[in-house]
Amino acid sequence: MKALVTGGCGFIGSHVVRALVADGWDVTNLDKLTYASNLRNLDEIAGHPRYRLIEGDVCDPAVVERAVDGQDLVINFAAESHVDRSLLDPLVFVRTDIEGVVVLLEALRKRPNAAFVQMSTDEVFGTLPAPLEAAEDAPFNPSSPYSASKAAAELQVRAYAGTYGMAATVLRCCNVYGPNQHIEKFIPLFLTRAMRGESLPLYGDGRQEREWIYVSDLVSAVRLVVGQLPAGGGLQELHVGSGERRGNLDVAERICDIVERPRSLITPVADRPGHDRRYALDAGKLRAMGWRAEVPFETGIQLTAEWYRANPDVWGAAASAGFADYFREQYGERLSEPRPT
Ligand code: NAD
Ligand code: TDX
């Protein structure tokens, strides 16, 4: 069986590409190799006979047509994925996260035998007051340019499934963490800075809550879903949630403890504009299909810390691509004027 994985050089995509190759799939990875990509994430399978990389843009119809041709399955991970960057430069999010999906859908419309899986996010629902959990039919209420783009992409998938009867699955996942994640994201940023004894810029009061899933649990969800794709056309929506909900301050403190650095490194700074307070998914539908999250947060965060400690050459390869400039723009003023605790 043949699969096209887009964005396979990024965090989640790289884990899924390796898993599908291990499972016997013939995998083509279409990736634009943006700042967020890291070829080192795929060292393990470089040169594998059932793996090939196409450097290209999901917004380029000619490239996408060729890449989709002959595939049994297309899984779309290609995206601009960082909320903070969407506040600095929203247009690139509209292009890749919405237009890129429509280009993929157009190519797929002509190939009804290929199934489509779109990776989406709990952020499409916006902030949810406790104890609410979002089920698959919860209304969209996105807050950031990133989440608005992901919601718009989902609406396009819905439209194509409804109009053309295309077979499509939308996976909405909570916050993923683990090896290979770019150090712009909260957990790797805090881990790698804490290891060096650097300040940890915690947005606002740090009481925002996220639901955290270790990347291997998301991979097992993808494996299950691609093994049980519904026959025929139409839309399937599934939530990949772990139930492991934690406040950001608690996560930051745990990181300091694990890397044996003082909690005083945690520096409250100006909040992210429009910052959602809380996300929570109801993953009952996927659990009813036989899936379980296996890795508790406490285990996952230790494994993640060990990986970042042992692999500075791997994550450093991605971080070197302009990260210092981004960090200055995003955090320079915040860290020069930290908020009083
Ligand atoms: P990432 O930023 O680590 O990787 C994205 C990859 O896509 C990179 O390799 C990049 O080069 C590639 N890419 C970007 N623009 C492209 C384009 N125009 N054409 C082709 N390739 C392009 O992202 P991630 O964290 O692995 O997220 C993957 C997907 O999962 C995204 O759709 C994201 O919205 C979604 N998601 C992520 C999380 C999370 O916590 N990381 C949670 C829920 C959903
Ligand atoms: O420096 C920081 N300080 C801080 O307090 C950063 C980078 C983040 N935070 C907070 C903001 C969030 O409440 O930590 C939390 C997690 O932040 P991110 O890692 O930026 O993730 P988030 O905004 O929750 O989005 C992530 O999960 C959902 C992914 O980046 C998205 O792609 C995914 O859809």
Coordinates of C-alpha atoms and ligand atoms in Angstrom, one line a residue:
M1 CA 0.0 0.0 0.0
K2 CA 1.2 3.5 -0.9
A3 CA 0.9 6.6 1.3
L4 CA 1.7 10.2 0.7
V5 CA 2.5 12.0 4.0
T6 CA 2.9 15.8 3.7
G7 CA 5.0 17.7 6.2
G8 CA 6.9 14.5 7.1
C9 CA 10.1 16.3 8.0
G10 CA 8.4 18.1 10.9
F11 CA 7.7 16.9 14.4
I12 CA 4.6 14.7 14.1
G13 CA 5.0 13.8 10.4
S14 CA 8.5 12.4 11.0
H15 CA 7.2 10.0 13.6
V16 CA 4.3 8.9 11.4
V17 CA 6.5 8.4 8.3
R18 CA 8.9 6.2 10.3
A19 CA 5.9 4.2 11.7
L20 CA 4.3 3.7 8.3
V21 CA 7.6 2.6 6.7
A22 CA 8.0 0.1 9.6
D23 CA 4.5 -1.2 9.0
G24 CA 5.3 -2.0 5.3
W25 CA 3.9 1.1 3.6
D26 CA 5.5 2.6 0.6
V27 CA 5.8 6.2 1.8
T28 CA 6.3 9.4 -0.2
N29 CA 7.0 12.5 2.0
L30 CA 6.1 15.9 0.4
D31 CA 7.7 18.6 2.4
K32 CA 8.6 22.2 1.6
L33 CA 11.5 22.1 4.1
T34 CA 10.5 25.3 5.9
Y35 CA 12.3 26.5 9.0
A36 CA 10.2 23.9 11.0
S37 CA 11.5 20.9 9.2
N38 CA 14.5 18.9 10.1
L39 CA 16.0 16.2 7.9
R40 CA 17.7 14.8 10.9
N41 CA 14.3 13.7 12.1
L42 CA 14.4 11.0 9.4
D43 CA 18.0 9.9 9.6
E44 CA 16.8 6.4 10.6
I45 CA 15.1 5.8 7.2
A46 CA 17.1 8.0 4.8
G47 CA 17.9 5.7 1.9
H48 CA 15.2 3.1 2.8
P49 CA 13.8 1.5 -0.4
R50 CA 10.2 2.2 0.6
Y51 CA 10.7 5.9 1.4
R52 CA 11.2 8.9 -0.8
L53 CA 11.2 12.6 -0.2
I54 CA 9.8 15.2 -2.6
E55 CA 10.9 18.7 -1.7
G56 CA 7.8 20.7 -2.7
D57 CA 4.9 22.9 -1.6
V58 CA 1.4 21.6 -0.9
C59 CA 0.1 24.9 -2.5
D60 CA 1.7 23.9 -5.8
P61 CA -1.0 22.0 -7.8
A62 CA 1.5 20.5 -10.3
V63 CA 3.7 19.1 -7.6
V64 CA 0.7 17.9 -5.6
E65 CA -1.0 16.2 -8.6
R66 CA 2.2 14.2 -9.3
A67 CA 2.7 13.3 -5.6
V68 CA -1.0 12.2 -5.1
D69 CA -1.1 10.1 -8.2
G70 CA -1.2 6.3 -7.5
Q71 CA -1.5 6.7 -3.7
D72 CA -3.9 4.7 -1.6
L73 CA -3.8 7.2 1.3
V74 CA -2.8 10.8 1.8
I75 CA -2.2 12.2 5.3
N76 CA -1.7 15.9 5.6
F77 CA 0.6 17.2 8.3
A78 CA 2.0 20.0 6.3
A79 CA 1.2 23.2 8.0
E80 CA 2.4 26.3 9.7
S81 CA 1.9 25.1 13.2
H82 CA 3.1 27.7 15.7
V83 CA 0.4 30.0 17.3
D84 CA 2.9 32.8 18.2
R85 CA 4.1 33.0 14.6
S86 CA 0.5 33.2 13.4
L87 CA 0.2 36.4 15.4
L88 CA 3.3 37.8 13.7
D89 CA 2.6 36.7 10.1
P90 CA -0.9 35.3 9.5
L91 CA -0.9 35.2 5.7
V92 CA 1.5 32.3 5.4
F93 CA -0.9 30.3 7.7
V94 CA -3.8 31.1 5.4
R95 CA -1.8 29.9 2.4
T96 CA -0.4 26.7 3.7
D97 CA -3.0 25.6 6.2
I98 CA -6.1 26.5 4.1
E99 CA -5.0 26.8 0.4
G100 CA -2.7 23.8 0.7
V101 CA -5.5 21.7 1.9
V102 CA -7.7 22.8 -1.0
V103 CA -5.0 22.0 -3.5
L104 CA -4.7 18.5 -1.9
L105 CA -8.5 18.0 -2.0
E106 CA -8.6 19.1 -5.7
A107 CA -6.0 16.5 -6.6
L108 CA -7.9 13.8 -4.5
R109 CA -11.2 14.7 -6.1
K110 CA -9.9 13.2 -9.4
R111 CA -8.7 10.0 -7.6
P112 CA -11.7 8.6 -5.6
N113 CA -9.8 5.5 -4.6
A114 CA -7.4 7.4 -2.3
A115 CA -8.4 8.1 1.3
F116 CA -7.6 11.4 2.9
V117 CA -6.7 12.2 6.5
Q118 CA -6.4 15.8 7.7
M119 CA -4.6 16.6 10.9
S120 CA -6.4 19.2 12.9
T121 CA -6.4 20.5 16.4
D122 CA -8.4 21.0 19.6
E123 CA -7.7 24.7 19.1
V124 CA -10.6 24.9 16.5
F125 CA -13.0 24.9 19.5
G126 CA -11.3 27.8 21.3
T127 CA -11.2 28.0 25.0
L128 CA -13.6 25.7 27.0
P129 CA -14.6 26.4 30.6
A130 CA -14.1 23.5 33.0
P131 CA -15.5 20.8 33.2
L132 CA -16.5 20.9 29.5
E133 CA -14.9 18.6 27.0
A134 CA -15.3 19.0 23.2
A135 CA -16.9 16.1 21.4
E136 CA -16.7 15.7 17.7
D137 CA -19.8 17.8 17.1
A138 CA -18.8 20.8 19.3
P139 CA -19.0 24.2 17.5
F140 CA -15.9 25.9 16.2
N141 CA -14.7 29.0 18.0
P142 CA -11.1 29.6 17.0
S143 CA -9.1 32.5 18.6
S144 CA -5.8 32.8 16.7
P145 CA -5.0 33.1 13.1
Y146 CA -3.5 29.6 13.3
S147 CA -6.6 28.0 14.8
A148 CA -8.9 30.0 12.4
S149 CA -6.9 28.6 9.5
K150 CA -7.1 25.0 10.8
A151 CA -10.9 25.5 11.3
A152 CA -11.3 26.9 7.7
A153 CA -9.3 23.9 6.4
E154 CA -11.7 21.6 8.1
L155 CA -14.7 23.3 6.6
Q156 CA -13.1 22.8 3.2
V157 CA -12.6 19.1 3.9
R158 CA -16.3 18.9 5.1
A159 CA -17.4 20.6 1.9
Y160 CA -15.5 18.2 -0.3
A161 CA -16.8 15.2 1.6
G162 CA -20.4 16.5 1.3
T163 CA -20.3 17.8 -2.2
Y164 CA -18.2 15.1 -3.9
G165 CA -18.6 12.2 -1.5
M166 CA -14.9 12.1 -0.9
A167 CA -13.6 9.8 1.8
A168 CA -12.0 12.0 4.5
T169 CA -11.0 11.6 8.1
V170 CA -10.3 14.6 10.3
L171 CA -8.2 13.9 13.4
R172 CA -8.3 16.6 16.0
C173 CA -5.5 16.3 18.5
C174 CA -4.6 18.0 21.7
N175 CA -1.0 19.3 22.4
V176 CA 1.6 16.8 21.3
Y177 CA 5.1 16.6 22.8
G178 CA 8.1 14.3 22.5
P179 CA 11.3 13.9 20.5
N180 CA 11.8 15.9 17.3
Q181 CA 9.5 18.8 18.3
H182 CA 10.9 22.2 17.2
I183 CA 12.3 24.2 20.2
E184 CA 9.9 27.1 19.5
K185 CA 7.1 25.1 21.2
F186 CA 6.5 25.3 25.0
I187 CA 7.9 22.0 26.3
P188 CA 11.1 21.8 24.2
L189 CA 11.7 25.6 24.6
F190 CA 11.5 25.3 28.3
L191 CA 13.5 22.1 28.5
T192 CA 16.4 23.3 26.4
R193 CA 16.5 26.7 28.0
A194 CA 16.3 25.2 31.5
M195 CA 19.1 22.8 30.8
R196 CA 21.3 25.8 30.0
G197 CA 20.1 27.7 33.1
E198 CA 18.2 30.3 31.0
S199 CA 15.0 32.2 31.9
L200 CA 11.7 30.5 31.0
P201 CA 9.2 33.0 29.5
L202 CA 5.8 32.0 30.9
Y203 CA 2.9 33.8 29.3
G204 CA 0.5 35.7 31.6
D205 CA -0.4 34.0 34.9
G206 CA 0.6 30.5 33.6
R207 CA -2.8 29.1 34.7
Q208 CA -3.8 28.3 31.1
E209 CA -4.5 24.6 30.7
R210 CA -3.5 22.3 27.9
E211 CA -4.1 18.6 27.3
W212 CA -0.8 16.8 26.6
I213 CA -0.3 13.6 24.6
Y214 CA 3.0 11.9 24.0
V215 CA 3.8 11.6 20.3
S216 CA 3.9 7.7 20.3
D217 CA 0.2 7.8 21.5
L218 CA -0.7 10.0 18.5
V219 CA 1.2 7.6 16.2
S220 CA -0.8 4.6 17.6
A221 CA -4.0 6.6 16.9
V222 CA -2.9 7.2 13.3
R223 CA -2.0 3.6 12.8
L224 CA -5.4 2.5 14.1
V225 CA -7.3 5.0 12.0
V226 CA -5.5 4.1 8.7
G227 CA -6.1 0.4 9.4
Q228 CA -9.8 1.0 9.9
L229 CA -10.7 3.6 7.3
P230 CA -14.5 3.4 6.6
A231 CA -15.5 1.9 3.3
G232 CA -17.2 4.4 0.9
G233 CA -17.2 8.2 0.9
G234 CA -18.1 10.8 3.5
L235 CA -16.5 12.5 6.5
Q236 CA -15.3 10.9 9.7
E237 CA -14.2 13.1 12.6
L238 CA -12.2 11.7 15.6
H239 CA -10.6 13.2 18.7
V240 CA -7.2 12.2 19.9
G241 CA -7.1 13.3 23.5
S242 CA -5.2 11.9 26.5
G243 CA -7.1 13.4 29.4
E244 CA -3.7 14.6 30.7
R245 CA -4.6 18.2 31.4
R246 CA -2.1 20.4 33.1
G247 CA -1.6 24.1 33.9
N248 CA 1.4 25.7 32.1
L249 CA 3.0 26.8 35.4
D250 CA 2.8 23.2 36.7
V251 CA 4.5 21.9 33.5
A252 CA 7.2 24.6 33.8
E253 CA 7.8 23.7 37.4
R254 CA 8.0 20.0 36.6
I255 CA 10.5 20.8 33.8
C256 CA 12.8 22.7 36.3
D257 CA 12.6 19.8 38.7
I258 CA 13.4 17.2 36.1
V259 CA 16.5 19.0 34.7
E260 CA 17.5 20.0 38.3
R261 CA 17.4 23.7 37.8
P262 CA 15.7 26.3 40.2
R263 CA 12.1 27.1 39.6
S264 CA 13.2 30.8 39.8
L265 CA 14.1 30.5 36.1
I266 CA 10.4 30.7 35.4
T267 CA 9.8 34.3 34.3
P268 CA 6.2 35.6 33.9
V269 CA 6.1 37.7 30.8
A270 CA 3.4 39.6 28.8
D271 CA 0.7 37.2 27.7
R272 CA 0.1 35.9 24.2
P273 CA -2.7 38.1 22.8
G274 CA -6.0 36.1 22.6
H275 CA -4.5 33.3 24.6
D276 CA -7.0 30.5 25.1
R277 CA -7.3 29.5 28.8
R278 CA -8.3 25.8 28.4
Y279 CA -8.6 23.0 25.9
A280 CA -10.2 19.6 26.6
L281 CA -11.2 16.9 24.2
D282 CA -13.6 14.0 24.6
A283 CA -11.8 11.1 22.9
G284 CA -14.5 8.6 23.7
K285 CA -15.3 7.8 20.0
L286 CA -11.7 6.8 19.2
R287 CA -11.4 4.8 22.5
A288 CA -14.6 2.9 21.4
M289 CA -12.6 1.9 18.3
G290 CA -10.0 0.3 20.5
W291 CA -7.4 3.1 21.0
R292 CA -5.9 4.1 24.3
A293 CA -3.3 6.7 25.3
E294 CA -0.6 4.6 27.0
V295 CA 2.1 7.1 28.1
P296 CA 1.3 9.1 31.3
F297 CA 2.5 12.7 31.3
E298 CA 5.0 12.0 34.0
T299 CA 6.7 9.3 31.9
G300 CA 6.4 11.2 28.6
I301 CA 8.0 14.4 30.0
Q302 CA 10.9 12.4 31.4
L303 CA 11.4 10.6 28.1
T304 CA 11.3 13.9 26.3
A305 CA 13.8 15.5 28.7
E306 CA 16.2 12.6 28.1
W307 CA 15.9 12.9 24.4
Y308 CA 16.6 16.6 24.3
R309 CA 19.6 16.1 26.7
A310 CA 21.0 13.3 24.5
N311 CA 20.3 14.8 21.0
P312 CA 21.4 18.5 20.9
D313 CA 22.9 17.8 17.4
V314 CA 19.4 16.7 16.1
W315 CA 17.2 19.5 17.5
G316 CA 20.0 22.0 17.1
A317 CA 20.0 21.5 13.4
A318 CA 16.5 22.9 13.1
A319 CA 17.0 25.5 15.7
S320 CA 20.0 27.1 13.9
A321 CA 17.8 28.2 11.0
G322 CA 17.0 31.8 12.1
F323 CA 15.8 30.8 15.5
A324 CA 17.8 33.5 17.3
D325 CA 16.2 36.2 15.2
Y326 CA 12.7 34.8 15.9
F327 CA 13.5 34.5 19.6
R328 CA 14.5 38.2 19.8
E329 CA 11.4 39.3 18.0
Q330 CA 9.0 37.1 20.1
Y331 CA 10.7 37.4 23.5
G332 CA 13.2 40.3 23.5
E333 CA 10.8 43.0 24.9
R334 CA 8.9 40.5 27.1
L335 CA 12.1 39.3 28.8
S336 CA 13.5 42.9 29.2
E337 CA 10.2 43.8 31.0
P338 CA 9.1 40.7 32.9
R339 CA 5.8 40.9 34.8
P340 CA 6.0 40.9 38.5
T341 CA 5.0 37.5 40.0
Ligands
NAD1 P1 5.8 21.1 12.4 O1 5.7 22.6 12.3 O2 6.7 20.5 13.3 O3 6.0 20.5 10.9 C1 5.3 21.0 9.8 C2 6.0 20.4 8.6 O4 5.3 20.9 7.4 C3 7.5 20.9 8.4 O5 8.3 19.8 8.0 C4 7.4 21.9 7.2 O6 8.5 22.0 6.4 C5 6.2 21.3 6.4 N1 5.5 22.4 5.7 C6 5.2 23.6 6.1 N2 4.6 24.3 5.0 C7 4.6 23.5 4.0 C8 4.1 23.6 2.7 N3 3.5 24.7 2.2 N4 4.2 22.5 1.8 C9 4.8 21.3 2.3 N5 5.3 21.2 3.5 C10 5.2 22.2 4.4 O7 4.3 20.7 12.7 P2 3.7 19.5 13.7 O8 3.8 20.0 15.1 O9 4.4 18.3 13.4 O10 2.2 19.5 13.3 C11 1.8 18.7 12.2 C12 0.3 18.9 12.0 O11 -0.4 18.5 13.2 C13 -0.1 20.3 11.7 O12 -1.2 20.3 10.8 C14 -0.6 20.8 13.0 O13 -1.6 21.8 12.8 C15 -1.2 19.6 13.6 N6 -1.3 19.5 15.1 C16 -0.2 19.7 15.8 C17 -0.2 19.6 17.2 C18 1.0 19.7 18.0 O14 0.8 19.8 19.3 N7 2.2 19.8 17.5 C19 -1.5 19.3 17.8 C20 -2.6 19.2 17.0 C21 -2.5 19.3 15.6
TDX2 O1 7.2 30.7 25.5 C1 6.1 30.2 25.7 N1 5.5 30.5 26.9 C2 4.3 30.0 27.2 O2 3.8 30.3 28.3 C3 5.4 29.4 24.8 C4 6.0 29.0 23.4 C5 4.2 28.9 25.1 N2 3.6 29.2 26.3 C6 2.3 28.7 26.6 C7 1.2 29.0 25.5 C8 0.3 27.8 25.6 O3 -0.7 28.0 26.6 O4 2.4 27.2 26.6 C9 1.2 26.6 26.1 C10 1.6 25.7 24.9 O5 2.2 26.6 23.9 P1 2.6 26.1 22.4 O6 3.7 25.0 22.6 O7 2.9 27.3 21.6 O8 1.3 25.3 22.0 P2 -0.2 25.7 21.7 O9 -0.3 27.2 21.4 O10 -1.0 25.2 22.8 O11 -0.4 25.0 20.3 C11 0.1 23.6 20.1 O12 -0.9 22.7 20.3 C12 -2.0 22.6 19.4 C13 0.7 23.4 18.7 O13 1.7 24.4 18.5 C14 -0.4 23.5 17.7 O14 0.1 23.2 16.4 C15 -1.5 22.5 18.0 O15 -2.5 22.6 17.1

